[in-house]
Short mmCIF file of C-alpha atoms in Angstrom, two decimals:
data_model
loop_
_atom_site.label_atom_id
_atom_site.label_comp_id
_atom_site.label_asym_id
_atom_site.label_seq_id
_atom_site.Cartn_x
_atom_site.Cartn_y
_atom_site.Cartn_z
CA UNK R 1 -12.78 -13.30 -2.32
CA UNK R 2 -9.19 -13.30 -2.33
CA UNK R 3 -7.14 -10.93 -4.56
CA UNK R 4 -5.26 -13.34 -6.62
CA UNK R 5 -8.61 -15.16 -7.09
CA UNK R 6 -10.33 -11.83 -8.57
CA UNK R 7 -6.98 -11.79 -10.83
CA UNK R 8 -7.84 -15.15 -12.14
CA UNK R 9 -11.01 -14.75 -12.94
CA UNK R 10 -10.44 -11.24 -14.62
CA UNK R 11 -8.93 -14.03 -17.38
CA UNK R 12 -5.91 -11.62 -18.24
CA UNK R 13 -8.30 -8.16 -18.44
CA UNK R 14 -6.51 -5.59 -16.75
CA UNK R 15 -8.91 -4.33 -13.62
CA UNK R 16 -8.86 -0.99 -11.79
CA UNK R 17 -7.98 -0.58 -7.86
CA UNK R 18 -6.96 1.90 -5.53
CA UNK R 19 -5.54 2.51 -2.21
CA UNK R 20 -7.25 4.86 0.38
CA UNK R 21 -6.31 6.29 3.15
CA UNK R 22 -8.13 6.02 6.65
CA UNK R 23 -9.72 9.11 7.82
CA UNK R 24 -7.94 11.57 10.42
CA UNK R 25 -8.84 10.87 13.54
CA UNK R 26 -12.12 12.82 14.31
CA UNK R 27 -13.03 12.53 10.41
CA UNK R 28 -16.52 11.56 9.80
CA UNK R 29 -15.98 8.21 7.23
CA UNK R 30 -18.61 10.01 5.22
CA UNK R 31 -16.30 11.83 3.94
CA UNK R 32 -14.20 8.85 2.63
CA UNK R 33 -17.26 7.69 1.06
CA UNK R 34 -17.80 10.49 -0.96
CA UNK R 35 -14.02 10.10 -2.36
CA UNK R 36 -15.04 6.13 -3.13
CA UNK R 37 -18.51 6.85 -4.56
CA UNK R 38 -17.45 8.07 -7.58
CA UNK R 39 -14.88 5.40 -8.15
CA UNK R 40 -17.35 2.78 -7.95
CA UNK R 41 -18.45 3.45 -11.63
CA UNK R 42 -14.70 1.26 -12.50
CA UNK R 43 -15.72 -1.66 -10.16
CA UNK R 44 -12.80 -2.34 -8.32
CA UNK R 45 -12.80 -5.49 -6.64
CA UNK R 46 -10.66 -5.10 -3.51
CA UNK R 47 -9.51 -1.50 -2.38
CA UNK R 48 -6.39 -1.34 -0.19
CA UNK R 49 -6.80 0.60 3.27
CA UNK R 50 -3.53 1.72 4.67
CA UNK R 51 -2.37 1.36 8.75
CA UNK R 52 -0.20 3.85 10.38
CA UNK R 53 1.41 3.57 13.26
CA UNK R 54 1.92 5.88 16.27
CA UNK R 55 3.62 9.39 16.52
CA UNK R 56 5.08 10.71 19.43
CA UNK R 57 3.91 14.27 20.68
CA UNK R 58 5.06 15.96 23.51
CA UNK R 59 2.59 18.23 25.32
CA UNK R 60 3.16 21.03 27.83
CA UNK R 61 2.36 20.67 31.16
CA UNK R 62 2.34 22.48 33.80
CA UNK R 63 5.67 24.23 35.53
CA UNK R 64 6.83 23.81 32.05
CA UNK R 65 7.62 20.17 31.57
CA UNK R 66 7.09 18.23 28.61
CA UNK R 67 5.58 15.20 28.90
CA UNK R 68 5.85 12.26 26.21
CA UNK R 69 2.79 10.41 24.67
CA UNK R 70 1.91 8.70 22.08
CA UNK R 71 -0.72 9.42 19.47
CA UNK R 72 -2.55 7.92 16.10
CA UNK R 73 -3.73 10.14 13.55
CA UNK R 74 -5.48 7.60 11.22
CA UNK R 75 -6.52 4.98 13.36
CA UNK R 76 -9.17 2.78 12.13
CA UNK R 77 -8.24 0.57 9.73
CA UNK R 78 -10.25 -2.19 10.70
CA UNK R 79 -13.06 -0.64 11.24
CA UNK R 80 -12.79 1.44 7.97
CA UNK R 81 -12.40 -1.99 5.78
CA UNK R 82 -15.63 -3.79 7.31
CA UNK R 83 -17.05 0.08 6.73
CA UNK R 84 -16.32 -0.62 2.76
CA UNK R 85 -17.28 -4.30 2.25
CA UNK R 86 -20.68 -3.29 4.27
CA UNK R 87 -21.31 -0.61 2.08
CA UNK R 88 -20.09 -1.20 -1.09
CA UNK R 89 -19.38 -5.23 -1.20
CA UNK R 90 -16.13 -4.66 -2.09
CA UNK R 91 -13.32 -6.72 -0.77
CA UNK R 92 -10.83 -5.13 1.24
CA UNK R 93 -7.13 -5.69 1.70
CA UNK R 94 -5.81 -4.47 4.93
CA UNK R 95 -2.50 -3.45 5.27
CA UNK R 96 -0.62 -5.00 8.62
CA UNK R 97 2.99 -3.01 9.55
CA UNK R 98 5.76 -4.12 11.78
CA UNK R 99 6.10 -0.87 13.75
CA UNK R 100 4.07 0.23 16.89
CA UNK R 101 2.47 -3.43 17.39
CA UNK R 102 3.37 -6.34 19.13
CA UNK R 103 3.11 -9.82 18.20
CA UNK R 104 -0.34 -10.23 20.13
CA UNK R 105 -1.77 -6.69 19.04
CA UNK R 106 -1.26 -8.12 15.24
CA UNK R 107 -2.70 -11.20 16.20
CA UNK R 108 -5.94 -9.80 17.80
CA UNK R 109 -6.17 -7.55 14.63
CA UNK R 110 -5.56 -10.28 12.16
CA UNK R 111 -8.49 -12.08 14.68
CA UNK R 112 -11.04 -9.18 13.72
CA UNK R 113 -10.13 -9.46 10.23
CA UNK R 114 -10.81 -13.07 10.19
CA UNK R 115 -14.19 -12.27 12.12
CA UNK R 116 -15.20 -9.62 9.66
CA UNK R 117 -14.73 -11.85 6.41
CA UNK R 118 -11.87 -9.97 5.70
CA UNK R 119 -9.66 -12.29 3.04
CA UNK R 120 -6.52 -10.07 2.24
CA UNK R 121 -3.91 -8.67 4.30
CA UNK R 122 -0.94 -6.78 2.58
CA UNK R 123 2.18 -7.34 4.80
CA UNK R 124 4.91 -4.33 5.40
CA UNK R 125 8.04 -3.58 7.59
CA UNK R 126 6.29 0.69 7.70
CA UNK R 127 8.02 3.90 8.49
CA UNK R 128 9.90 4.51 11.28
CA UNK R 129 8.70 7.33 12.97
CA UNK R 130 10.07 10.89 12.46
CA UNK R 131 12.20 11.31 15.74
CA UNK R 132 13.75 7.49 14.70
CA UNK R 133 16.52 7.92 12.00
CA UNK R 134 16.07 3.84 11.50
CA UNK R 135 13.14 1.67 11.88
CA UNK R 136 12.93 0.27 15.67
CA UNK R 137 10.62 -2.69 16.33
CA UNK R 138 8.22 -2.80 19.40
CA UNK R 139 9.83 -4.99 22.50
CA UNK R 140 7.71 -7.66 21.46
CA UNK R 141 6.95 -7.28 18.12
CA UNK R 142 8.60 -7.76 14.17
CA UNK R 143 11.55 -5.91 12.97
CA UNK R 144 10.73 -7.45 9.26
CA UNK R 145 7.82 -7.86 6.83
CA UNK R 146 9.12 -11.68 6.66
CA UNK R 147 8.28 -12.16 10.26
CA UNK R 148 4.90 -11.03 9.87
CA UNK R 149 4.25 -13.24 6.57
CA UNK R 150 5.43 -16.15 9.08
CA UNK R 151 2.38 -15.50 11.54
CA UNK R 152 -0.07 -15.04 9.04
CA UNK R 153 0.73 -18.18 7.49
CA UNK R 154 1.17 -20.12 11.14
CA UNK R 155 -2.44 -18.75 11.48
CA UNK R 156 -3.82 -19.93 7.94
CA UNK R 157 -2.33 -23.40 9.69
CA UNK R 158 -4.41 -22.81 13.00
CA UNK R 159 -1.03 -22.10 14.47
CA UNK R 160 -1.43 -19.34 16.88
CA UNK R 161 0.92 -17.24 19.72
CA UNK R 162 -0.93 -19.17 23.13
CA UNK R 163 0.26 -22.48 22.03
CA UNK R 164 -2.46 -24.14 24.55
CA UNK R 165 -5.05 -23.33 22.54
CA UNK R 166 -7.65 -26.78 21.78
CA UNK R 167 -8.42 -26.90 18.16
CA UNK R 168 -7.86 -23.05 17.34
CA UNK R 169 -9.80 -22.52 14.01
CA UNK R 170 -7.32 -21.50 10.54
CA UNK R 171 -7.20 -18.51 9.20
CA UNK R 172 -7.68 -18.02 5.13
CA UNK R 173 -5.83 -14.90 4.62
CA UNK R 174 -4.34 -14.55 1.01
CA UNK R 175 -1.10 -12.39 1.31
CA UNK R 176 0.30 -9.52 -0.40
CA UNK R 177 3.98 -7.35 -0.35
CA UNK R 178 5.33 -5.06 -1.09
CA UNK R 179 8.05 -4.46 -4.33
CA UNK R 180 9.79 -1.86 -5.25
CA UNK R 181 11.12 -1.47 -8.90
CA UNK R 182 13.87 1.24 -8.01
CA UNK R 183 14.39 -1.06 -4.80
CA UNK R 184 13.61 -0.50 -1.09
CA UNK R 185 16.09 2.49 -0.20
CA UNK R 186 17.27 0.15 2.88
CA UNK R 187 18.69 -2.21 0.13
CA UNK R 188 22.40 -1.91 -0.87
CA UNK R 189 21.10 -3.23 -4.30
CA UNK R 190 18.42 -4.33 -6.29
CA UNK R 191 19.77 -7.77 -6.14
CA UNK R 192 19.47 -8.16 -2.92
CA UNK R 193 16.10 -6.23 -2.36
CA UNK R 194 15.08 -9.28 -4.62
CA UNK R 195 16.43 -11.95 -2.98
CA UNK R 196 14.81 -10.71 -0.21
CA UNK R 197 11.45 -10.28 -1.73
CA UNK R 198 11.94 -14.16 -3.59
CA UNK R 199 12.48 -15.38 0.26
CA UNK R 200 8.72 -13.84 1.07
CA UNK R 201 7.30 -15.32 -1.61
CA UNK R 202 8.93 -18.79 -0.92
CA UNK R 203 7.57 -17.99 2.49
CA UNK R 204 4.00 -17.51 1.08
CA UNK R 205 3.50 -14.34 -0.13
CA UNK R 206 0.94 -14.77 -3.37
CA UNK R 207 1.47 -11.60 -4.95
CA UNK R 208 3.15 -8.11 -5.09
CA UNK R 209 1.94 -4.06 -5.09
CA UNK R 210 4.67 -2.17 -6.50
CA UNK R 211 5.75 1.34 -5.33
CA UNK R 212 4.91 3.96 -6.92
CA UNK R 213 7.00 4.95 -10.18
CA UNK R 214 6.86 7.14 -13.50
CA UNK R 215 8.91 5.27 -15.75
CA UNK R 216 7.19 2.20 -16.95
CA UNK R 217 10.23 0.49 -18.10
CA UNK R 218 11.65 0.75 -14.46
CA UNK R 219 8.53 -1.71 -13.49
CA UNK R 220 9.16 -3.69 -16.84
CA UNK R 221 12.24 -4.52 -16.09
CA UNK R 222 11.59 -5.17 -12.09
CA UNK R 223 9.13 -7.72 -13.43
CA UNK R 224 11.84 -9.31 -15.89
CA UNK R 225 14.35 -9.46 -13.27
CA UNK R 226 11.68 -11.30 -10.68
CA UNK R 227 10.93 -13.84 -13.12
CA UNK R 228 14.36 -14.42 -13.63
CA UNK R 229 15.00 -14.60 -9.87
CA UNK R 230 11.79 -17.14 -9.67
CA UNK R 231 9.33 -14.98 -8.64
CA UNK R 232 6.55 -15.89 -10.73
CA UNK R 233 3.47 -14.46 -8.82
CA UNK R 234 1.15 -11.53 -10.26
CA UNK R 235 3.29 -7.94 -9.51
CA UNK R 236 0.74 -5.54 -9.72
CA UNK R 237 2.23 -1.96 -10.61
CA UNK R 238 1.30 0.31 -8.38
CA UNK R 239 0.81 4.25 -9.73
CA UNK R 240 0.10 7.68 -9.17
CA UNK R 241 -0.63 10.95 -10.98
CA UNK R 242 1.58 13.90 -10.13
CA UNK R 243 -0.92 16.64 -8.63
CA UNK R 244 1.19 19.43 -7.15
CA UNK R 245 4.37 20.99 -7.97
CA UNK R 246 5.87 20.66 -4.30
CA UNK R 247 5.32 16.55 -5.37
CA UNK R 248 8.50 16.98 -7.53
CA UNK R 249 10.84 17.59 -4.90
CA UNK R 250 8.57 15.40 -1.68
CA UNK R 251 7.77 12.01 -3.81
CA UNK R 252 11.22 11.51 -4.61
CA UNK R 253 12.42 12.32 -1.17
CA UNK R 254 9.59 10.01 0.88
CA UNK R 255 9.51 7.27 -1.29
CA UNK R 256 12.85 6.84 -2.50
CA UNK R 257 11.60 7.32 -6.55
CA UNK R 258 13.13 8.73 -9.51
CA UNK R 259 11.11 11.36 -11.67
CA UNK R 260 11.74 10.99 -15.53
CA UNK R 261 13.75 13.92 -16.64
CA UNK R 262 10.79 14.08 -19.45
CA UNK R 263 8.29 14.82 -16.67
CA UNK R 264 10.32 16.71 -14.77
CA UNK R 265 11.23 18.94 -17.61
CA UNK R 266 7.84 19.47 -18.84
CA UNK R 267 6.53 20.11 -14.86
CA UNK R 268 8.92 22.75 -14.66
CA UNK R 269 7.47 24.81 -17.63
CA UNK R 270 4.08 24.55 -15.52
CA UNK R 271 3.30 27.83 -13.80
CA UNK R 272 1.16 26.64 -11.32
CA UNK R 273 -0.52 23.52 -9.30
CA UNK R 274 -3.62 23.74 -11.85
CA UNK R 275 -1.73 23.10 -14.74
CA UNK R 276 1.00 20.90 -12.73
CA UNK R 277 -2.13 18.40 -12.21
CA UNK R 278 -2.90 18.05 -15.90
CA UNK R 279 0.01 17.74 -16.74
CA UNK R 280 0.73 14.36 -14.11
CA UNK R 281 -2.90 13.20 -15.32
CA UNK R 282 -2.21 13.04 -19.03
CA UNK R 283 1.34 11.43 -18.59
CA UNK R 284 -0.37 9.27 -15.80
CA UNK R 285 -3.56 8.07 -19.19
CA UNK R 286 -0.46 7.95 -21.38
CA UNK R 287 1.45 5.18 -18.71
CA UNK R 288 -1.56 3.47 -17.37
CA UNK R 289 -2.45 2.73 -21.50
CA UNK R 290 1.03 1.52 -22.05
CA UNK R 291 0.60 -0.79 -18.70
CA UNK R 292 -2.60 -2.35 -19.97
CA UNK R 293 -1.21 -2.84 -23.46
CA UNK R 294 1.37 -4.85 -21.51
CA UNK R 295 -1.50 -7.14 -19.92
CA UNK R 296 -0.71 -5.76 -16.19
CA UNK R 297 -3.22 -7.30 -13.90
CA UNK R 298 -4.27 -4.46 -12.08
CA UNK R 299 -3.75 -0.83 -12.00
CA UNK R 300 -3.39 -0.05 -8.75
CA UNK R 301 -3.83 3.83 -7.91
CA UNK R 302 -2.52 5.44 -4.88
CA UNK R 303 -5.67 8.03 -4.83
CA UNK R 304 -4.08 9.51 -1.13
CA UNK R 305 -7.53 11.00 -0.31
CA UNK R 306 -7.98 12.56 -3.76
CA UNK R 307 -10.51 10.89 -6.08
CA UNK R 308 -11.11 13.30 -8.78
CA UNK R 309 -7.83 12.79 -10.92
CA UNK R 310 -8.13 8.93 -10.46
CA UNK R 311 -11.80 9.13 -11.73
CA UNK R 312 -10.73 11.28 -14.94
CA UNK R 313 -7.85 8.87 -15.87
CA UNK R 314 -10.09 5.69 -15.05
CA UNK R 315 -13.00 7.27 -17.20
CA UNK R 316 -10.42 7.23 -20.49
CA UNK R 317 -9.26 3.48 -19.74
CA UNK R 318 -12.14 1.25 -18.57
#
């Protein structure tokens, strides 16, 4: 079933999902069970699996030389989300980056995905990679999330890359994006960021995951100024609990977030990780509350491998 479809039907209850990350390379996908298992007890109905895209590693050969090559430590993806909806009929959204594929690679993928019964597909630009100061796109692939919202959709239209195909079957992928409520940190402004995120709707985007954030009224206020923009599709806040204290220097850093000097203040009277993770999942019970008092439609929980603080603030909300 498609995402904004299980919104629907939820008839304005707020629901619970979560975004996992694929295994490391080598991993047995038991172990990623055993994070979801407990989970289950909050029936989610669609759990986001993330992609990421190659690294470059240089290894030592021999004489001394280093020789380039390229490497991906959660590959999987795929695989991982017809893994969940086997075993726990669950939908899955995939997500589908920009970076590391070309235009045919995200076509075969998006293929498989069709194959597999796979509805969803949440659409992002990614990271460039950590010897790249700037995102670069692959020779033949998409420098923007935009682009690849224009081949899902040519594909929902039976519009595909080898235009000689006879009769090529359509797609029925219901899309997803990306928003971010302090904007995208590639964005001079916020204005803009949304003008660029009301063009991907227009283009047929049907709803939004927010970044991460700790300040409700930061997403409050993104969603007031997409609805005055004309972006009126669900925007589904997207949330974390703080679990460590070296989060309160990396979260802002990677993902381009603010933490509330509230938090911040009361994290730094923690005196260790133990009570540093208590303290992000009772302001995390005391946010995710305020959300569903607001009639959110889904809180969305970046678990990032770790299940056990998710469960404990899903088990005092649902």
């Amino acid at each position: 079933m498609k995402v904004v479809d299980h919104l629907k039907n939820a008839n304005g209850k707020t629901l619970f999902s979560l975004e996992i990350l694929p295994p490391l390379k080598g991993e047995n996908i038991k172990n990623l069970f055993s994070n979801i298992d407990p989970l289950m007890e909050f029936k989610p109905p669609f759990i986001d699996v993330t992609y990421h895209r190659e690294e470059y590693v240089y290894r030592k050969k021999e004489g001394g030389l280093l020789e380039k090559s390229t490497t991906r430590k959660r590959p999987g993806t795929v695989g991982i989300c017809a893994a969940i909806q086997n075993h726990y009929k669950v939908d899955t959204v995939p997500h589908i980056i920009c970076g590391g594929f070309s235009k045919e690679e995200t076509e075969n993928a998006l293929i498989d995905l069709h194959f597999l019964g796979v509805d969803n597909v949440l659409l992002l630009q990614g990271d460039a990679i950590k010897s790249e100061s700037r995102f670069v796109p692959e020779p033949d692939g998409h420098r923007y999330a935009s682009d690849l919202i224009q081949q899902v959709v040519n594909m929902n239209m039976g519009v595909y890359l080898d235009d000689e195909l006879t009769g090529p079957a359509p797609t029925s992928f219901c899309i997803g994006v990306a928003g971010y409520p302090e904007k995208h940190f590639n964005a001079p402004n916020l204005k803009t960021d949304l003008k660029y995120l009301k063009l991907k709707v227009d283009m047929g985007a049907q709803y939004v995951v927010t970044q991460m954030f700790f300040s409700n009224q930061k997403y409050f206020e993104f969603v007031d100024r997409c609805r005055e923009a004309g972006i009126n599709v669900p925007i589904i806040p997207g949330i974390k609990p703080l679990t460590g204290k070296a989060q309160l220097t990396i979260l802002p850093k990677t993902f381009h977030i603010d933490i509330p000097e509230e938090l911040a203040d009361e994290a730094e009277k923690c005196k260790d990780n133990t009570s540093l993770k208590e303290l992000g999942i009772e302001w995390c019970i005391q946010q995710s509350k305020e959300l569903i008092k607001n009639g959110v439609p889904t809180l969305h929980f970046y678990s990032m491998g770790k299940s056990d603080p998710i469960y404990r603030i899903a088990k005092e909300l649902f």
